[in-house]
Short mmCIF file of C-alpha atoms in Angstrom, two decimals:
data_model
loop_
_atom_site.label_atom_id
_atom_site.label_comp_id
_atom_site.label_asym_id
_atom_site.label_seq_id
_atom_site.Cartn_x
_atom_site.Cartn_y
_atom_site.Cartn_z
CA UNK A 1 37.50 20.91 53.63
CA UNK A 2 40.09 23.56 51.84
CA UNK A 3 39.48 23.98 47.99
CA UNK A 4 42.91 22.19 47.53
CA UNK A 5 42.52 19.20 49.68
CA UNK A 6 39.02 18.74 47.63
CA UNK A 7 40.86 19.21 44.22
CA UNK A 8 43.95 16.65 45.03
CA UNK A 9 41.18 14.07 46.41
CA UNK A 10 38.86 15.19 43.29
CA UNK A 11 41.76 14.14 40.60
CA UNK A 12 42.88 10.87 42.52
CA UNK A 13 39.31 9.98 42.29
CA UNK A 14 39.05 10.70 38.35
CA UNK A 15 42.75 8.77 37.68
CA UNK A 16 41.53 5.86 39.86
CA UNK A 17 38.14 5.63 38.08
CA UNK A 18 39.98 6.03 34.45
CA UNK A 19 42.30 3.29 35.33
CA UNK A 20 39.46 0.90 36.41
CA UNK A 21 37.43 -0.03 33.45
CA UNK A 22 34.83 -2.30 35.37
CA UNK A 23 33.88 0.99 37.21
CA UNK A 24 33.35 2.68 33.76
CA UNK A 25 30.77 0.22 33.01
CA UNK A 26 28.07 2.82 32.44
CA UNK A 27 29.79 3.94 29.42
CA UNK A 28 29.03 0.69 27.81
CA UNK A 29 25.40 0.69 29.21
CA UNK A 30 24.35 4.18 28.43
CA UNK A 31 24.22 4.03 24.69
CA UNK A 32 22.79 0.11 24.85
CA UNK A 33 19.70 1.45 27.08
CA UNK A 34 19.40 4.39 24.63
CA UNK A 35 19.36 2.02 21.60
CA UNK A 36 16.55 -0.11 23.78
CA UNK A 37 14.28 2.96 24.43
CA UNK A 38 14.63 4.38 21.20
CA UNK A 39 13.97 1.01 19.46
CA UNK A 40 10.85 0.90 21.48
CA UNK A 41 9.88 4.83 20.93
CA UNK A 42 10.61 4.41 16.80
CA UNK A 43 9.23 0.95 16.65
CA UNK A 44 5.78 2.58 17.99
CA UNK A 45 6.53 5.93 15.38
CA UNK A 46 6.84 8.27 18.28
CA UNK A 47 9.76 10.27 17.04
CA UNK A 48 8.59 12.88 19.52
CA UNK A 49 9.47 10.82 22.63
CA UNK A 50 13.36 10.79 21.34
CA UNK A 51 14.47 13.26 23.75
CA UNK A 52 12.82 11.59 26.54
CA UNK A 53 14.41 8.54 25.35
CA UNK A 54 17.83 9.65 25.46
CA UNK A 55 17.94 11.77 28.77
CA UNK A 56 16.74 8.49 30.43
CA UNK A 57 19.64 6.63 30.26
CA UNK A 58 21.67 9.57 31.29
CA UNK A 59 20.00 10.18 34.48
CA UNK A 60 20.12 6.16 35.01
CA UNK A 61 23.70 6.43 34.31
CA UNK A 62 24.15 9.13 36.97
CA UNK A 63 22.31 7.02 39.36
CA UNK A 64 24.19 3.92 38.67
CA UNK A 65 27.65 5.66 38.92
CA UNK A 66 26.61 7.46 41.92
CA UNK A 67 25.54 3.94 43.69
CA UNK A 68 28.60 2.17 42.59
CA UNK A 69 31.06 4.98 43.66
CA UNK A 70 28.93 5.24 47.26
CA UNK A 71 28.85 1.05 47.62
CA UNK A 72 32.20 0.62 46.81
CA UNK A 73 34.67 3.76 47.92
CA UNK A 74 34.68 2.39 51.34
CA UNK A 75 34.56 -1.27 50.77
CA UNK A 76 37.76 -0.95 48.91
CA UNK A 77 39.57 0.73 51.19
CA UNK A 78 38.66 -1.80 53.51
CA UNK A 79 39.64 -4.61 51.29
CA UNK A 80 43.03 -2.69 50.48
CA UNK A 81 43.60 -2.17 54.54
CA UNK A 82 44.18 1.81 53.72
CA UNK A 83 40.77 2.82 55.58
CA UNK A 84 42.35 3.32 58.60
CA UNK A 85 45.31 5.41 57.49
CA UNK A 86 42.88 7.65 55.64
CA UNK A 87 40.56 7.80 58.59
CA UNK A 88 43.96 8.66 60.86
CA UNK A 89 44.56 11.68 57.98
CA UNK A 90 43.32 15.41 59.97
CA UNK A 91 41.08 15.69 56.56
CA UNK A 92 37.26 15.19 57.48
CA UNK A 93 36.37 11.39 56.43
CA UNK A 94 33.11 12.45 54.67
CA UNK A 95 34.21 15.46 52.93
CA UNK A 96 36.98 13.05 51.52
CA UNK A 97 33.88 10.73 50.40
CA UNK A 98 31.96 13.68 49.09
CA UNK A 99 34.70 14.92 46.64
CA UNK A 100 35.56 11.17 45.43
CA UNK A 101 31.77 10.85 44.75
CA UNK A 102 31.94 14.43 42.94
CA UNK A 103 34.49 13.30 40.51
CA UNK A 104 32.57 9.92 39.74
CA UNK A 105 29.02 11.85 39.03
CA UNK A 106 30.79 14.50 36.91
CA UNK A 107 32.13 11.65 34.58
CA UNK A 108 29.16 9.71 34.32
CA UNK A 109 27.64 13.31 32.50
CA UNK A 110 29.61 12.46 29.64
CA UNK A 111 26.76 9.63 29.08
CA UNK A 112 24.77 12.63 27.83
CA UNK A 113 27.28 12.60 24.53
CA UNK A 114 26.82 8.67 24.00
CA UNK A 115 23.12 9.05 24.52
CA UNK A 116 23.15 12.07 21.72
CA UNK A 117 25.56 10.03 19.42
CA UNK A 118 23.66 7.20 19.54
CA UNK A 119 20.40 8.92 18.65
CA UNK A 120 22.24 10.73 15.92
CA UNK A 121 24.33 8.01 14.29
CA UNK A 122 22.12 5.05 15.12
CA UNK A 123 18.33 6.49 14.56
CA UNK A 124 19.35 9.49 12.53
CA UNK A 125 17.80 12.04 15.23
CA UNK A 126 19.17 14.87 15.97
CA UNK A 127 18.06 15.83 19.50
CA UNK A 128 18.05 19.27 20.07
CA UNK A 129 17.99 21.14 23.63
CA UNK A 130 15.28 23.96 23.06
CA UNK A 131 16.44 25.86 26.61
CA UNK A 132 20.41 25.22 26.96
CA UNK A 133 20.61 27.20 29.80
CA UNK A 134 18.04 25.70 31.79
CA UNK A 135 19.42 21.96 30.59
CA UNK A 136 23.13 22.91 31.91
CA UNK A 137 21.93 24.07 35.23
CA UNK A 138 19.81 21.31 35.57
CA UNK A 139 22.36 18.83 34.36
CA UNK A 140 24.52 20.39 37.18
CA UNK A 141 22.02 20.60 39.79
CA UNK A 142 21.18 17.18 39.47
CA UNK A 143 24.82 15.77 39.41
CA UNK A 144 25.29 17.50 42.80
CA UNK A 145 22.03 16.00 44.05
CA UNK A 146 23.30 12.96 43.03
CA UNK A 147 26.75 13.15 45.11
CA UNK A 148 24.72 14.36 48.22
CA UNK A 149 22.38 11.36 47.79
CA UNK A 150 25.26 9.08 47.15
CA UNK A 151 27.06 9.78 50.08
CA UNK A 152 24.17 9.36 52.18
CA UNK A 153 23.99 5.90 50.24
CA UNK A 154 27.51 5.00 51.32
CA UNK A 155 26.67 5.60 54.98
CA UNK A 156 23.84 2.95 54.09
CA UNK A 157 26.45 0.56 52.64
CA UNK A 158 28.30 0.75 55.64
CA UNK A 159 25.47 -0.37 57.69
CA UNK A 160 24.01 -3.02 55.50
CA UNK A 161 24.99 -6.64 55.61
CA UNK A 162 25.52 -6.82 51.92
CA UNK A 163 26.27 -3.84 50.00
CA UNK A 164 26.33 -5.52 46.70
CA UNK A 165 22.56 -6.90 47.00
CA UNK A 166 21.61 -2.88 48.22
CA UNK A 167 23.23 -1.74 45.49
CA UNK A 168 21.25 -3.95 43.02
CA UNK A 169 18.03 -2.92 44.77
CA UNK A 170 18.09 0.39 44.45
CA UNK A 171 18.39 0.96 40.39
CA UNK A 172 15.15 0.02 39.21
CA UNK A 173 12.66 1.14 41.64
CA UNK A 174 14.40 4.50 41.54
CA UNK A 175 14.41 5.06 37.80
CA UNK A 176 10.62 4.30 38.49
CA UNK A 177 9.41 5.89 41.24
CA UNK A 178 11.82 9.13 39.95
CA UNK A 179 9.93 8.91 36.26
CA UNK A 180 13.46 8.86 34.54
CA UNK A 181 11.82 7.88 31.49
CA UNK A 182 7.88 7.72 31.71
CA UNK A 183 6.41 10.54 33.82
CA UNK A 184 5.43 9.66 37.24
CA UNK A 185 1.73 10.47 36.39
CA UNK A 186 1.46 7.07 34.61
CA UNK A 187 2.55 5.52 37.98
CA UNK A 188 -0.45 4.49 40.26
CA UNK A 189 -1.93 6.85 42.01
CA UNK A 190 -0.85 5.72 45.68
CA UNK A 191 2.49 5.46 44.59
CA UNK A 192 2.89 9.21 43.23
CA UNK A 193 3.68 11.16 46.71
CA UNK A 194 6.33 8.71 47.38
CA UNK A 195 8.19 9.90 44.12
CA UNK A 196 7.93 13.38 45.12
CA UNK A 197 10.65 12.44 47.75
CA UNK A 198 13.23 10.77 45.15
CA UNK A 199 15.19 13.67 43.62
CA UNK A 200 15.51 12.02 40.12
CA UNK A 201 11.86 12.93 39.30
CA UNK A 202 12.17 16.74 39.47
CA UNK A 203 15.41 16.38 37.80
CA UNK A 204 13.64 14.20 34.88
CA UNK A 205 10.68 16.86 34.97
CA UNK A 206 13.39 19.89 34.28
CA UNK A 207 15.67 17.91 31.88
CA UNK A 208 12.34 16.97 29.67
CA UNK A 209 11.35 20.52 29.90
CA UNK A 210 14.88 21.65 29.02
CA UNK A 211 14.48 19.39 25.70
CA UNK A 212 10.90 20.22 24.94
CA UNK A 213 9.91 23.38 22.33
CA UNK A 214 7.88 25.78 24.00
CA UNK A 215 7.84 27.32 27.13
CA UNK A 216 9.09 26.24 30.43
CA UNK A 217 6.59 26.17 33.22
CA UNK A 218 7.24 25.01 36.81
CA UNK A 219 10.75 24.25 36.67
CA UNK A 220 11.86 26.99 39.14
CA UNK A 221 10.09 24.98 41.84
CA UNK A 222 11.88 22.05 40.43
CA UNK A 223 15.01 22.99 40.32
CA UNK A 224 14.92 23.79 43.95
CA UNK A 225 13.12 20.49 44.88
CA UNK A 226 16.43 18.55 43.17
CA UNK A 227 18.68 21.16 45.21
CA UNK A 228 16.80 20.64 48.38
CA UNK A 229 16.73 16.99 48.05
CA UNK A 230 20.44 16.74 47.47
CA UNK A 231 21.21 18.48 50.47
CA UNK A 232 19.02 16.57 52.55
CA UNK A 233 20.92 13.45 51.14
CA UNK A 234 24.43 15.14 52.06
CA UNK A 235 23.38 16.04 55.21
CA UNK A 236 21.85 12.72 55.98
CA UNK A 237 25.14 11.26 54.58
CA UNK A 238 27.65 13.30 56.43
CA UNK A 239 26.08 12.73 59.67
CA UNK A 240 25.62 9.16 59.37
CA UNK A 241 29.28 8.72 58.35
CA UNK A 242 30.57 11.10 61.25
CA UNK A 243 28.84 9.23 63.85
CA UNK A 244 29.80 5.72 62.73
CA UNK A 245 33.10 6.76 62.56
CA UNK A 246 33.21 8.39 66.29
CA UNK A 247 31.90 5.06 67.28
CA UNK A 248 34.30 2.87 65.46
CA UNK A 249 36.97 4.75 67.00
CA UNK A 250 35.27 4.19 70.58
CA UNK A 251 34.98 0.67 70.22
CA UNK A 252 38.45 -0.28 68.23
CA UNK A 253 36.59 -1.56 65.62
CA UNK A 254 37.16 0.38 62.47
CA UNK A 255 38.57 -2.72 60.85
CA UNK A 256 35.07 -4.50 60.95
CA UNK A 257 32.96 -1.26 59.63
CA UNK B 1 31.90 -50.23 33.54
CA UNK B 2 32.73 -49.13 29.73
CA UNK B 3 35.01 -45.89 29.13
CA UNK B 4 31.96 -43.34 28.03
CA UNK B 5 29.77 -44.63 31.13
CA UNK B 6 32.87 -43.77 33.44
CA UNK B 7 33.44 -40.18 32.16
CA UNK B 8 29.47 -39.62 32.19
CA UNK B 9 29.44 -40.22 35.93
CA UNK B 10 33.15 -38.19 36.34
CA UNK B 11 31.52 -35.32 35.04
CA UNK B 12 28.66 -35.89 36.97
CA UNK B 13 30.41 -35.96 40.09
CA UNK B 14 32.36 -32.82 39.16
CA UNK B 15 29.13 -30.74 38.18
CA UNK B 16 27.46 -31.98 41.46
CA UNK B 17 30.30 -30.71 43.58
CA UNK B 18 30.46 -27.52 41.79
CA UNK B 19 26.99 -27.13 42.30
CA UNK B 20 27.38 -27.55 45.71
CA UNK B 21 29.71 -24.62 45.93
CA UNK B 22 27.08 -22.73 44.02
CA UNK B 23 24.52 -23.54 46.41
CA UNK B 24 26.55 -22.17 48.74
CA UNK B 25 27.62 -18.73 47.58
CA UNK B 26 23.96 -18.17 46.95
CA UNK B 27 23.01 -18.66 50.73
CA UNK B 28 26.26 -16.97 51.46
CA UNK B 29 24.90 -13.69 49.20
CA UNK B 30 21.21 -13.97 49.89
CA UNK B 31 18.63 -14.88 52.52
CA UNK B 32 14.95 -15.29 51.86
CA UNK B 33 14.35 -11.87 52.39
CA UNK B 34 16.98 -10.37 50.57
CA UNK B 35 16.14 -12.44 47.53
CA UNK B 36 12.28 -11.96 48.00
CA UNK B 37 12.42 -7.97 48.81
CA UNK B 38 15.70 -7.27 47.40
CA UNK B 39 16.42 -9.32 44.02
CA UNK B 40 12.91 -10.04 43.10
CA UNK B 41 11.49 -6.79 43.95
CA UNK B 42 14.26 -4.82 41.69
CA UNK B 43 13.46 -7.05 39.32
CA UNK B 44 9.78 -6.58 39.16
CA UNK B 45 10.49 -2.78 39.42
CA UNK B 46 12.29 -3.59 36.12
CA UNK B 47 9.37 -5.18 34.11
CA UNK B 48 6.92 -2.64 35.33
CA UNK B 49 9.38 0.37 34.36
CA UNK B 50 9.14 -1.27 30.50
CA UNK B 51 5.59 -1.99 31.05
CA UNK B 52 4.72 1.37 31.73
CA UNK B 53 6.12 2.61 28.38
CA UNK B 54 3.12 0.77 26.58
CA UNK B 55 0.75 3.02 28.95
CA UNK B 56 2.61 5.87 28.03
CA UNK B 57 2.48 5.01 24.37
CA UNK B 58 -1.04 4.56 25.06
CA UNK B 59 -1.07 1.09 23.48
CA UNK B 60 -2.51 -1.75 25.18
CA UNK B 61 -0.87 -4.21 22.90
CA UNK B 62 2.70 -2.56 23.27
CA UNK B 63 2.29 -2.77 26.94
CA UNK B 64 1.32 -6.60 26.72
CA UNK B 65 4.37 -7.37 24.42
CA UNK B 66 6.88 -5.29 26.94
CA UNK B 67 5.38 -6.88 30.23
CA UNK B 68 5.81 -10.17 28.20
CA UNK B 69 9.47 -9.81 26.67
CA UNK B 70 10.86 -8.12 30.07
CA UNK B 71 9.47 -10.89 32.47
CA UNK B 72 11.20 -13.56 30.28
CA UNK B 73 14.33 -11.74 29.96
CA UNK B 74 14.77 -11.56 33.84
CA UNK B 75 15.95 -14.94 33.94
CA UNK B 76 18.09 -14.34 30.94
CA UNK B 77 19.50 -11.35 32.90
CA UNK B 78 20.02 -13.80 35.98
CA UNK B 79 21.40 -16.56 33.96
CA UNK B 80 23.88 -14.09 32.05
CA UNK B 81 25.75 -13.39 35.93
CA UNK B 82 27.57 -17.07 34.91
CA UNK B 83 30.10 -14.25 33.14
CA UNK B 84 30.82 -12.63 36.13
CA UNK B 85 30.99 -15.21 38.83
CA UNK B 86 33.35 -17.45 36.61
CA UNK B 87 36.01 -14.80 37.11
CA UNK B 88 35.56 -15.05 40.87
CA UNK B 89 37.82 -18.07 40.63
CA UNK B 90 40.63 -15.81 39.65
CA UNK B 91 39.80 -13.41 42.49
CA UNK B 92 39.84 -16.45 44.99
CA UNK B 93 43.15 -17.43 43.75
CA UNK B 94 41.74 -21.42 43.02
CA UNK B 95 42.09 -21.22 39.34
CA UNK B 96 45.72 -22.67 39.51
CA UNK B 97 44.11 -25.57 41.24
CA UNK B 98 41.42 -25.85 38.98
CA UNK B 99 43.52 -26.11 36.10
CA UNK B 100 46.06 -28.78 37.74
CA UNK B 101 42.99 -30.79 38.84
CA UNK B 102 42.55 -34.22 36.37
CA UNK B 103 39.13 -33.32 35.64
CA UNK B 104 38.14 -31.07 33.08
CA UNK B 105 37.66 -27.26 34.08
CA UNK B 106 34.63 -26.42 31.78
CA UNK B 107 32.32 -29.13 33.91
CA UNK B 108 33.58 -27.41 37.11
CA UNK B 109 32.06 -23.91 35.52
CA UNK B 110 28.98 -25.51 34.58
CA UNK B 111 28.28 -26.28 38.28
CA UNK B 112 29.93 -23.77 39.62
CA UNK B 113 27.38 -20.85 38.54
CA UNK B 114 23.87 -23.03 38.50
CA UNK B 115 22.21 -20.82 41.23
CA UNK B 116 21.98 -18.02 38.72
CA UNK B 117 19.87 -19.92 36.34
CA UNK B 118 17.68 -21.56 38.87
CA UNK B 119 17.00 -18.42 40.59
CA UNK B 120 16.18 -16.68 36.91
CA UNK B 121 13.74 -19.53 36.22
CA UNK B 122 12.11 -18.56 39.77
CA UNK B 123 12.42 -14.85 39.08
CA UNK B 124 10.64 -14.87 35.30
CA UNK B 125 7.93 -17.25 36.64
CA UNK B 126 7.03 -15.02 39.47
CA UNK B 127 6.83 -12.47 36.79
CA UNK B 128 4.83 -13.98 34.21
CA UNK B 129 2.41 -15.56 36.60
CA UNK B 130 1.89 -12.36 39.11
CA UNK B 131 2.89 -9.22 37.62
CA UNK B 132 1.88 -9.69 33.84
CA UNK B 133 -2.01 -10.55 34.95
CA UNK B 134 -1.71 -6.78 35.84
CA UNK B 135 -1.06 -5.87 32.21
CA UNK B 136 -3.30 -7.88 30.55
CA UNK B 137 -1.17 -11.20 29.85
CA UNK B 138 -2.98 -14.56 31.62
CA UNK B 139 -1.82 -17.82 31.49
CA UNK B 140 -4.48 -20.85 31.91
CA UNK B 141 -3.51 -23.28 34.97
CA UNK B 142 -2.86 -25.80 31.81
CA UNK B 143 -0.65 -23.62 30.13
CA UNK B 144 1.66 -23.51 33.12
CA UNK B 145 3.67 -27.24 33.00
CA UNK B 146 4.76 -25.62 29.45
CA UNK B 147 5.98 -22.28 30.64
CA UNK B 148 7.95 -23.52 33.26
CA UNK B 149 9.66 -25.72 30.62
CA UNK B 150 9.96 -23.19 28.21
CA UNK B 151 11.34 -20.56 30.88
CA UNK B 152 13.86 -23.34 31.86
CA UNK B 153 14.91 -23.78 28.51
CA UNK B 154 15.66 -20.18 27.84
CA UNK B 155 17.53 -19.76 31.16
CA UNK B 156 19.74 -22.68 30.52
CA UNK B 157 20.31 -22.02 26.73
CA UNK B 158 21.56 -18.36 28.12
CA UNK B 159 23.40 -20.02 30.91
CA UNK B 160 25.64 -21.74 28.06
CA UNK B 161 26.01 -18.50 26.23
CA UNK B 162 26.92 -16.75 29.31
CA UNK B 163 29.72 -19.69 29.92
CA UNK B 164 31.15 -19.00 26.66
CA UNK B 165 31.60 -15.61 27.57
CA UNK B 166 32.99 -16.04 31.11
CA UNK B 167 35.82 -18.39 29.57
CA UNK B 168 37.05 -15.06 27.84
CA UNK B 169 36.36 -13.04 31.03
CA UNK B 170 38.79 -15.40 32.61
CA UNK B 171 41.34 -13.96 31.27
CA UNK B 172 40.41 -10.54 31.79
CA UNK B 173 38.53 -10.11 34.61
CA UNK B 174 38.89 -6.36 35.23
CA UNK B 175 36.02 -6.18 32.77
CA UNK B 176 33.60 -8.88 33.61
CA UNK B 177 30.98 -6.27 34.78
CA UNK B 178 31.28 -4.45 31.07
CA UNK B 179 30.81 -8.00 29.16
CA UNK B 180 27.99 -8.95 31.31
CA UNK B 181 25.83 -5.68 31.59
CA UNK B 182 26.67 -5.67 27.64
CA UNK B 183 25.88 -9.09 26.98
CA UNK B 184 22.28 -8.81 28.57
CA UNK B 185 21.79 -5.53 27.38
CA UNK B 186 22.44 -6.63 23.71
CA UNK B 187 20.42 -9.44 23.82
CA UNK B 188 17.01 -7.48 25.63
CA UNK B 189 17.75 -5.33 22.34
CA UNK B 190 17.86 -7.47 19.52
CA UNK B 191 16.19 -11.13 20.89
CA UNK B 192 12.57 -9.63 20.54
CA UNK B 193 12.42 -8.58 24.45
CA UNK B 194 11.20 -5.08 23.44
CA UNK B 195 10.38 -4.86 19.74
CA UNK B 196 10.10 -7.54 17.29
CA UNK B 197 13.32 -9.31 15.70
CA UNK B 198 12.11 -7.88 12.25
CA UNK B 199 12.88 -4.29 13.37
CA UNK B 200 16.36 -4.61 13.09
CA UNK B 201 18.94 -5.40 9.83
CA UNK B 202 19.46 -8.31 8.40
CA UNK B 203 22.90 -8.80 10.52
CA UNK B 204 21.63 -7.70 13.26
CA UNK B 205 18.45 -10.38 13.01
CA UNK B 206 21.27 -13.33 12.34
CA UNK B 207 22.98 -12.49 15.37
CA UNK B 208 19.62 -12.95 17.53
CA UNK B 209 19.27 -16.12 15.67
CA UNK B 210 22.20 -17.55 17.50
CA UNK B 211 20.99 -16.40 20.78
CA UNK B 212 18.64 -18.87 23.15
CA UNK B 213 16.83 -16.19 24.36
CA UNK B 214 15.18 -15.10 20.86
CA UNK B 215 13.61 -18.57 20.42
CA UNK B 216 12.57 -19.09 24.24
CA UNK B 217 10.84 -16.02 24.11
CA UNK B 218 8.99 -16.59 20.91
CA UNK B 219 7.75 -19.80 22.28
CA UNK B 220 6.80 -18.09 25.55
CA UNK B 221 4.98 -15.15 23.12
CA UNK B 222 3.63 -18.22 20.55
CA UNK B 223 1.81 -19.48 24.26
CA UNK B 224 0.20 -17.00 25.39
CA UNK B 225 -0.92 -16.16 21.93
CA UNK B 226 -3.04 -19.88 22.51
CA UNK B 227 -0.86 -20.93 19.05
CA UNK B 228 -0.80 -24.46 17.87
CA UNK B 229 1.41 -26.84 19.50
CA UNK B 230 3.41 -27.02 16.37
CA UNK B 231 4.49 -22.90 16.86
CA UNK B 232 5.05 -23.59 20.22
CA UNK B 233 7.83 -26.44 19.93
CA UNK B 234 9.61 -25.55 16.99
CA UNK B 235 11.16 -22.44 18.73
CA UNK B 236 11.38 -24.26 21.94
CA UNK B 237 13.56 -26.70 19.94
CA UNK B 238 15.47 -23.64 18.37
CA UNK B 239 16.28 -23.02 21.84
CA UNK B 240 17.29 -26.05 23.03
CA UNK B 241 19.68 -26.75 20.00
CA UNK B 242 21.39 -23.20 20.12
CA UNK B 243 21.73 -23.85 23.87
CA UNK B 244 23.86 -26.85 23.74
CA UNK B 245 25.60 -25.32 20.91
CA UNK B 246 26.84 -22.72 23.18
CA UNK B 247 27.28 -25.22 25.76
CA UNK B 248 29.48 -27.59 23.43
CA UNK B 249 31.44 -23.63 22.57
CA UNK B 250 31.99 -23.07 26.21
CA UNK B 251 33.70 -26.22 26.97
CA UNK B 252 35.76 -25.73 24.22
CA UNK B 253 36.62 -22.50 25.19
CA UNK B 254 37.71 -23.32 28.48
CA UNK B 255 39.63 -26.46 27.19
CA UNK B 256 41.70 -24.07 24.98
CA UNK B 257 41.91 -21.70 27.64
CA UNK B 258 43.20 -23.90 30.27
CA UNK B 259 45.82 -25.41 27.83
CA UNK B 260 47.12 -21.71 27.01
CA UNK B 261 47.00 -20.85 30.91
CA UNK B 262 49.18 -24.11 31.98
CA UNK B 263 52.14 -23.18 29.22
CA UNK B 264 52.07 -19.59 29.72
CA UNK B 265 51.13 -19.47 33.53
CA UNK B 266 48.39 -17.65 32.77
CA UNK B 267 45.80 -18.35 35.75
CA UNK B 268 47.75 -16.13 38.17
CA UNK B 269 45.55 -14.40 41.20
CA UNK B 270 43.84 -11.62 39.91
CA UNK B 271 41.05 -9.62 41.04
#
């Protein structure tokens, strides 16, 4: 996909998202989840965990937005009757999907500003980032991995009988396995190996290290895991979407996809 | 048959027909395994997610508080789905027909989304009776009928509140998910699910008092603590009263909304 085409698709998705209030619901849920988590930690007199409570809604927003985008892009094209026309264009459909998901995911990183503001204005807590470069790198790689994983999810949505159920199902199990608020060490031992396959667990580790004072050990491996798992998701998604499209073109069942 | 009795029969008939629609909708959305392994599994993960915060804080008391609150909150979340499903009538293009029908529209919507509080009661009870013991919250067999009653009260009281919000979302279906998410998250924040209501400032506590979930949950907590019947009955009664008040407000809102829509042709098709 050429950079020009990527930019055009990216821009189109940003405009479409901004004009559909419902797709922006994470900007309403992120400050509310921040309030929930901070209320719990403040009530327990654990201000040292404020950074964790601010980061968790950001990771949750990124994941929710990617799931929503992954699940509904193809569905909306199908409902509007534009899927056939988009697939018939010379641009590779899986790349168009990836560019659109990247736009949505990048938009949802704005929830970080919201969460930070809730902590500051609502609870009088100034969350500082001890390692800004690590934080920025971690956030960007997380957003990229999220987009890659969402590409895979969008393929699953095509195959699943009910996209909405899948969308609902994939939220909290992944927040739990990904240790977005409570580190995965607190999960039962038998569940901990599974969390290693979820890139969110590595992202949470990097971002938490970035907001914690003191040296940040072991983050290089975690960053690498985020990249590798994101790439694996993207490769699997691209492969699946391409194979599904090839098949429905042969059988003439694109409209029923 | 006098006029009042005939009206009750009419309302029952309308709610029953709408409830049949709700059941059909539910069966089209879920199969028994997608409900069990999809929805229920997801909600149990949500309860576990919050319960683990208690473990993270190294507090057995906090864990108990969070697991109980969030188990009851599952029925609140599900009952509140009425906000979303009410607006589906506009996407189906059937709202104008409902507005033209002789029966009162509000009662149609009361029956239309009954699948959610019923399913929510199931979710909450599984969480309370199966998941909570793993985190130290136990109910004796003799307490279970009361527990069921309290969960039903909480779910249906919240359903009245959700219906009220749904009456407004009918006019702006594009924001249905935003209103739904905001409504259940605010309820989860202020009604004693995560922290006692006393944690919040006076104004917020006042809003919490108007929510059936606050009182339903207080009654469940009293039951779990083995409190006296009076300590359980008082919040349960408040939950029932606030639920009925919200239902009355919802029916009024639907009535006014229908009158306004008839005058201004406001119920056109909208996704």
